[in-house]
XYZ file of C-alpha atoms in Angstrom:
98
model
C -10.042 -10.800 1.368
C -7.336 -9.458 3.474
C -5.642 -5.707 1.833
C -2.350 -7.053 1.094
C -4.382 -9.843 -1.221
C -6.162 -7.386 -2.907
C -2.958 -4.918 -3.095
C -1.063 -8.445 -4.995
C -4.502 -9.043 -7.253
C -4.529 -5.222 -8.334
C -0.939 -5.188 -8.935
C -1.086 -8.164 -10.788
C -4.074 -7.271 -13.028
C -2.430 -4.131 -14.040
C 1.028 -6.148 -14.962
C -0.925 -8.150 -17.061
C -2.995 -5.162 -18.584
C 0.459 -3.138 -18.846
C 2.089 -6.083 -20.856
C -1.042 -6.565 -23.147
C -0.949 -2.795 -24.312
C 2.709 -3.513 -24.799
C 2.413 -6.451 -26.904
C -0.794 -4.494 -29.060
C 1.392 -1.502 -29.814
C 4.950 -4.267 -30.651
C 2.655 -5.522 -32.746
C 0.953 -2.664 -34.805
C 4.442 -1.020 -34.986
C 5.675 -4.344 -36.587
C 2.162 -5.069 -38.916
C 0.680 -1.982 -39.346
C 3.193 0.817 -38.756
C 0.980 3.375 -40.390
C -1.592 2.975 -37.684
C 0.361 6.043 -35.822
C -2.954 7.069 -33.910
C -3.245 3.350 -32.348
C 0.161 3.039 -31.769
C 0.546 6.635 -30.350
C -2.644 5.931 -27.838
C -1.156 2.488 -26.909
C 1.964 4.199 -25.922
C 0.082 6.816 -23.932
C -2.175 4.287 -22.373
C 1.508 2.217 -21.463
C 2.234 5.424 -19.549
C -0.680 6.015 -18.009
C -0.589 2.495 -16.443
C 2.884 2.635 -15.477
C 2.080 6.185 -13.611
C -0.903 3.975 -11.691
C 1.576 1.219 -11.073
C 4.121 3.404 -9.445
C 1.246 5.523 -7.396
C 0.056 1.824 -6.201
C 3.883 1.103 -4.823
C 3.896 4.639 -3.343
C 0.633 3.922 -1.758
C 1.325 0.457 -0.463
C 4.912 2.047 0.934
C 2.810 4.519 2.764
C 0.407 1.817 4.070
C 3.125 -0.134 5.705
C 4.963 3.182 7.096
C 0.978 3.729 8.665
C 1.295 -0.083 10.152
C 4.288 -0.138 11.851
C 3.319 3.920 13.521
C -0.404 2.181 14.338
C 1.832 -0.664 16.096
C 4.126 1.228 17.785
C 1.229 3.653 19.091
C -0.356 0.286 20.213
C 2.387 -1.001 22.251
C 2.787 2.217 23.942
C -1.226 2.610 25.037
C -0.677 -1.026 26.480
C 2.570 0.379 28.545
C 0.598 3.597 30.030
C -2.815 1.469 30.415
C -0.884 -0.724 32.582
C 1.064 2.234 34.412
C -2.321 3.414 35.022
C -3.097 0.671 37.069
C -0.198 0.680 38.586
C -0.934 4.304 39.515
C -4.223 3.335 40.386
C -3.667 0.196 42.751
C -1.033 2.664 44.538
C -3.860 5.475 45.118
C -5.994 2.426 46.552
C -3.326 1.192 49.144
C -2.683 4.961 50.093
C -6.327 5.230 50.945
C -6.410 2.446 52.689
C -3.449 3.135 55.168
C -4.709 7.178 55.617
């Protein structure tokens, strides 16, 4: 599966595991309110996910930043390999006419 699938699937998974903790904890505030140490651990879970789901966008914003420098340094080996060349066919033809 290709990264940025996986990168969607994860985010997505945790959404959907941030909203179900969400709805649990709306839900024993509203039916059981005197269920403090669920509620309280629900809440801390909540922000324990959201402090993955922002290290995942930091992460991914890295990844990309690491893409485009990997392409760039790409694009520049492919100039000086073919200056190379260049450098070499000259040394050839020098050779050839000493």
């Amino acid at each position: 599966m290709d990264i940025e699938l996986k990168l969607l699937l994860a985010k997505s998974i945790l959404n959907k595991t941030i909203w179900r903790v969400k709805l649990t904890r709306e839900e024993l505030q509203e039916k059981r309110p005197s269920a403090e140490a669920y509620i309280n651990g629900a809440r801390d879970t909540e922000n324990d996910l959201k402090q993955v789901q922002l290290a995942i966008v930091e992460l991914e914003t890295e990844l990309r930043l690491h893409g485009r420098e990997i392409n760039r340094c790409l694009h520049i080996n492919g100039e000086l390999k073919k200056r190379i060349e260049e450098l070499e066919h000259e040394l050839k033809f020098k050779d050839v006419e000493l």
